[in-house]
PDB file of C-alpha atoms in Angstrom:
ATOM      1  CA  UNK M  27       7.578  -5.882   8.377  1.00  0.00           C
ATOM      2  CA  UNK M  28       8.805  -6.959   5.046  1.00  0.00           C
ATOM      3  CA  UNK M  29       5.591  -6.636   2.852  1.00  0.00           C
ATOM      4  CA  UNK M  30       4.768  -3.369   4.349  1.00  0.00           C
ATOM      5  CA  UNK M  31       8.616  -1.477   3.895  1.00  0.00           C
ATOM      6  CA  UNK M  32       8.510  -3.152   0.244  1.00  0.00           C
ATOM      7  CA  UNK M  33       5.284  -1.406  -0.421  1.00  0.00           C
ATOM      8  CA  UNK M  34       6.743   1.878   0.810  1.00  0.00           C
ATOM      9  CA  UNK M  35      10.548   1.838  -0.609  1.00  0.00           C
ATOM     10  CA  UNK M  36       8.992   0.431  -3.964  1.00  0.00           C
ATOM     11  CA  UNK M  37       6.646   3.345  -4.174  1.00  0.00           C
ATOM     12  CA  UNK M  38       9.252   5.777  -3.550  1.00  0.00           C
ATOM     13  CA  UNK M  39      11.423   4.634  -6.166  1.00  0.00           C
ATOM     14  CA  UNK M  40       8.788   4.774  -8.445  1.00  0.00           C
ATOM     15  CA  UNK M  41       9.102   1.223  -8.749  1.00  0.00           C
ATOM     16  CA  UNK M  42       6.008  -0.227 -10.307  1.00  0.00           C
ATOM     17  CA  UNK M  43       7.472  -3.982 -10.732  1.00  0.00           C
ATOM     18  CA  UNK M  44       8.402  -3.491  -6.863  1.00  0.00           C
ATOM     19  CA  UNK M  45       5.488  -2.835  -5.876  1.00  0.00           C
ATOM     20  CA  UNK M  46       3.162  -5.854  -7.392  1.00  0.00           C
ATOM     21  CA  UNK M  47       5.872  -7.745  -6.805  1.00  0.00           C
ATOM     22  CA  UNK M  48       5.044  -6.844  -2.431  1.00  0.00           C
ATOM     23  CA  UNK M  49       1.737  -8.618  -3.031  1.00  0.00           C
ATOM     24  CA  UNK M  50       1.058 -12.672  -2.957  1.00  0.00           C
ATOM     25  CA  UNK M  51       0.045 -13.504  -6.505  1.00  0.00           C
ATOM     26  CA  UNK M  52      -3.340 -13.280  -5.040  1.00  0.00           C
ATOM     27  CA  UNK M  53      -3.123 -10.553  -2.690  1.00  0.00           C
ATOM     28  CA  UNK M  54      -5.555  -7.908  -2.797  1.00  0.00           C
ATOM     29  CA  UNK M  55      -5.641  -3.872  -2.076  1.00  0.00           C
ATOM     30  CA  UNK M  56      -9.149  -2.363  -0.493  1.00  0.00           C
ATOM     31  CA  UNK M  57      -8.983   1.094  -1.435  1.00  0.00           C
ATOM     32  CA  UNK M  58     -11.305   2.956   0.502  1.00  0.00           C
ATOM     33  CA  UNK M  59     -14.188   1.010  -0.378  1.00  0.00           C
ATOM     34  CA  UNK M  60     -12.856  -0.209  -3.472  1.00  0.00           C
ATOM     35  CA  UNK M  61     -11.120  -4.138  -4.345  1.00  0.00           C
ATOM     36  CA  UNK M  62      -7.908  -4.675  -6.287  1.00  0.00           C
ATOM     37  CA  UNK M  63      -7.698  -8.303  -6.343  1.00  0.00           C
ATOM     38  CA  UNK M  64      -4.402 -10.157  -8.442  1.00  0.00           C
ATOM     39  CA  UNK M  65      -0.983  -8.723  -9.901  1.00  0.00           C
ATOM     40  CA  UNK M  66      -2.729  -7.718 -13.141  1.00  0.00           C
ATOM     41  CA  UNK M  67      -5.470  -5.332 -11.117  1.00  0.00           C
ATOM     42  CA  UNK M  68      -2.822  -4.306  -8.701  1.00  0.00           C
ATOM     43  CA  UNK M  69      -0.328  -3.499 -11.478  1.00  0.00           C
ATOM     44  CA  UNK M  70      -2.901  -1.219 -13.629  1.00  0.00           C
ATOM     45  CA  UNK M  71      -4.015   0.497 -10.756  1.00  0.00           C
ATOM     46  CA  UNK M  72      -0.432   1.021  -9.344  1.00  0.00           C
ATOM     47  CA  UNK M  73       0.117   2.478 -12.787  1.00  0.00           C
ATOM     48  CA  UNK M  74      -2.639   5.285 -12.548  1.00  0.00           C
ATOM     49  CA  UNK M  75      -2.830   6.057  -9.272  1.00  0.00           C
ATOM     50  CA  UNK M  76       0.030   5.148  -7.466  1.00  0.00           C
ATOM     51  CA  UNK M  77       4.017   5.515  -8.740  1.00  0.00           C
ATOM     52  CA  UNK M  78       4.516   9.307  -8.935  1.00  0.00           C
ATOM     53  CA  UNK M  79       2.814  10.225  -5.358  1.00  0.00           C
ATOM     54  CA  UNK M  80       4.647  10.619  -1.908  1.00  0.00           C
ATOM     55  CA  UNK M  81       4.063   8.672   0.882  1.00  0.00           C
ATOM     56  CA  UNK M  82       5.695   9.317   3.972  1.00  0.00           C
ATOM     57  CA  UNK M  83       5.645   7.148   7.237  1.00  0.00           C
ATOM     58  CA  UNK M  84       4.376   9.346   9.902  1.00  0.00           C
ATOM     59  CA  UNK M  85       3.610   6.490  12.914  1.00  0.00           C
ATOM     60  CA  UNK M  86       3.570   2.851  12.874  1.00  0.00           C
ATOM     61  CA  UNK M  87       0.157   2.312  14.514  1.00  0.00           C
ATOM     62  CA  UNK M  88      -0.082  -1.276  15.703  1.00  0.00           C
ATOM     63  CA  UNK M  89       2.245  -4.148  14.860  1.00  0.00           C
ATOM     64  CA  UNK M  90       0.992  -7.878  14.998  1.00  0.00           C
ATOM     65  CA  UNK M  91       2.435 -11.035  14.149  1.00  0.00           C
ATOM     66  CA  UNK M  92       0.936 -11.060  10.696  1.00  0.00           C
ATOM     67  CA  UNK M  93       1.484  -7.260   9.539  1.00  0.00           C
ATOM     68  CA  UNK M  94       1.123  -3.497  10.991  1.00  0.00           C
ATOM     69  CA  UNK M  95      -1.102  -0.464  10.645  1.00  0.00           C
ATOM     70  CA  UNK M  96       0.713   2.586   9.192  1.00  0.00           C
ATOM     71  CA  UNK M  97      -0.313   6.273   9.285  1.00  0.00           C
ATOM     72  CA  UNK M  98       0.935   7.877   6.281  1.00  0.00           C
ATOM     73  CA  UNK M  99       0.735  10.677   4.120  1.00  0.00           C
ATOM     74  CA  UNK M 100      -0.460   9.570   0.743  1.00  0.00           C
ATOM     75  CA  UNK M 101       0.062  12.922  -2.037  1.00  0.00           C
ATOM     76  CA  UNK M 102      -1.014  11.728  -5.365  1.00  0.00           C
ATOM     77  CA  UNK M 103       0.964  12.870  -7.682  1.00  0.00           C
ATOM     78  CA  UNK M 104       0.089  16.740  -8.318  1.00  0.00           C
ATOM     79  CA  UNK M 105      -1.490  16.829  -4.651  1.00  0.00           C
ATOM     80  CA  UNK M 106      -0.880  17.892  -1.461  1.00  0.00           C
ATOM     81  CA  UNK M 107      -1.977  14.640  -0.436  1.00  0.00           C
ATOM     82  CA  UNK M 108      -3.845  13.741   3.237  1.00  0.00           C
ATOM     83  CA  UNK M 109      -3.552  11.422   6.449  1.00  0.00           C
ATOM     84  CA  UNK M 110      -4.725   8.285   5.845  1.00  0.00           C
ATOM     85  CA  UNK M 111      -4.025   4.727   7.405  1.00  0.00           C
ATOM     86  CA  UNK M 112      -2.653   1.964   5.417  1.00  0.00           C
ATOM     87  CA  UNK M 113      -3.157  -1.564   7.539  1.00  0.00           C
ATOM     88  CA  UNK M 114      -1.117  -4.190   5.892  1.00  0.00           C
ATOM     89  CA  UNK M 115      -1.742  -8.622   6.369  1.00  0.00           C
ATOM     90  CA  UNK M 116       1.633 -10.057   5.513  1.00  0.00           C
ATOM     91  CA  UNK M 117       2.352 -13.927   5.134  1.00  0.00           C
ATOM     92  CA  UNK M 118       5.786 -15.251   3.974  1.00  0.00           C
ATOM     93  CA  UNK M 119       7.025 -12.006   3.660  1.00  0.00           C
ATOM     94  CA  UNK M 120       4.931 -10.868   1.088  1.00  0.00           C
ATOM     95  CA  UNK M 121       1.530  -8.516   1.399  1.00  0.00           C
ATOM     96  CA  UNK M 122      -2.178 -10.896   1.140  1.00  0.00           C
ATOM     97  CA  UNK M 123      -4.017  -7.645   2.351  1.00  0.00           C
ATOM     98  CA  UNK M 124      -3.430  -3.603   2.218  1.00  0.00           C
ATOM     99  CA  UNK M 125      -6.761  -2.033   3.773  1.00  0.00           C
ATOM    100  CA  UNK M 126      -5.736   1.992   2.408  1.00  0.00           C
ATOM    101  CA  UNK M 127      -8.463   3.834   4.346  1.00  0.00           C
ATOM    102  CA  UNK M 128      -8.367   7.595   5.316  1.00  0.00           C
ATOM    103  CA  UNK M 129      -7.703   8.957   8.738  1.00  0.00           C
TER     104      UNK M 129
END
């Protein structure tokens, strides 16, 4: 799934443009029980929290016509990280919804 592997590859580059740039202009991020709505939001919280950690693919979960649910692990930069599973909504290739909830 496009959105989803752009979300990945960007973060494991490190690649913060990459990144907002997997999102719809008005795609959102629900962080546990938190809202990132918008490239401006997304981009300042990619910033602090997100380029600098691993993830690693560990199972693709479900795949459906409009996205897939990933378990990953998700290390913050400076941690050993945990299990948690990242369920991405995908439309013209690009990411309307990540739902980043822990396993």
């Amino acid at each position: 799934m496009a959105g989803a592997q752009a979300y990945v590859d960007a973060v494991g580059r490190r690649d913060l443009d990459g990144l907002v740039n997997a999102f719809h202009p008005d795609g959102r991020i629900v962080d546990v029980s938190r809202t990132i709505a918008g490239h401006d939001a997304i981009r300042t919280w990619a910033r602090n929290e997100v380029i600098g950690g691993t993830l690693r693919v560990l199972e693709v979960v479900e795949q459906r016509p409009d996205g897939q649910k990933l378990l990953v692990h998700w290390a913050p930069a400076g941690s050993d990280g945990w299990r948690a599973h990242y369920d991405f909504t995908v439309s013209d290739g690009r990411i309307r919804v990540a739902n980043l909830q822990y396993a």
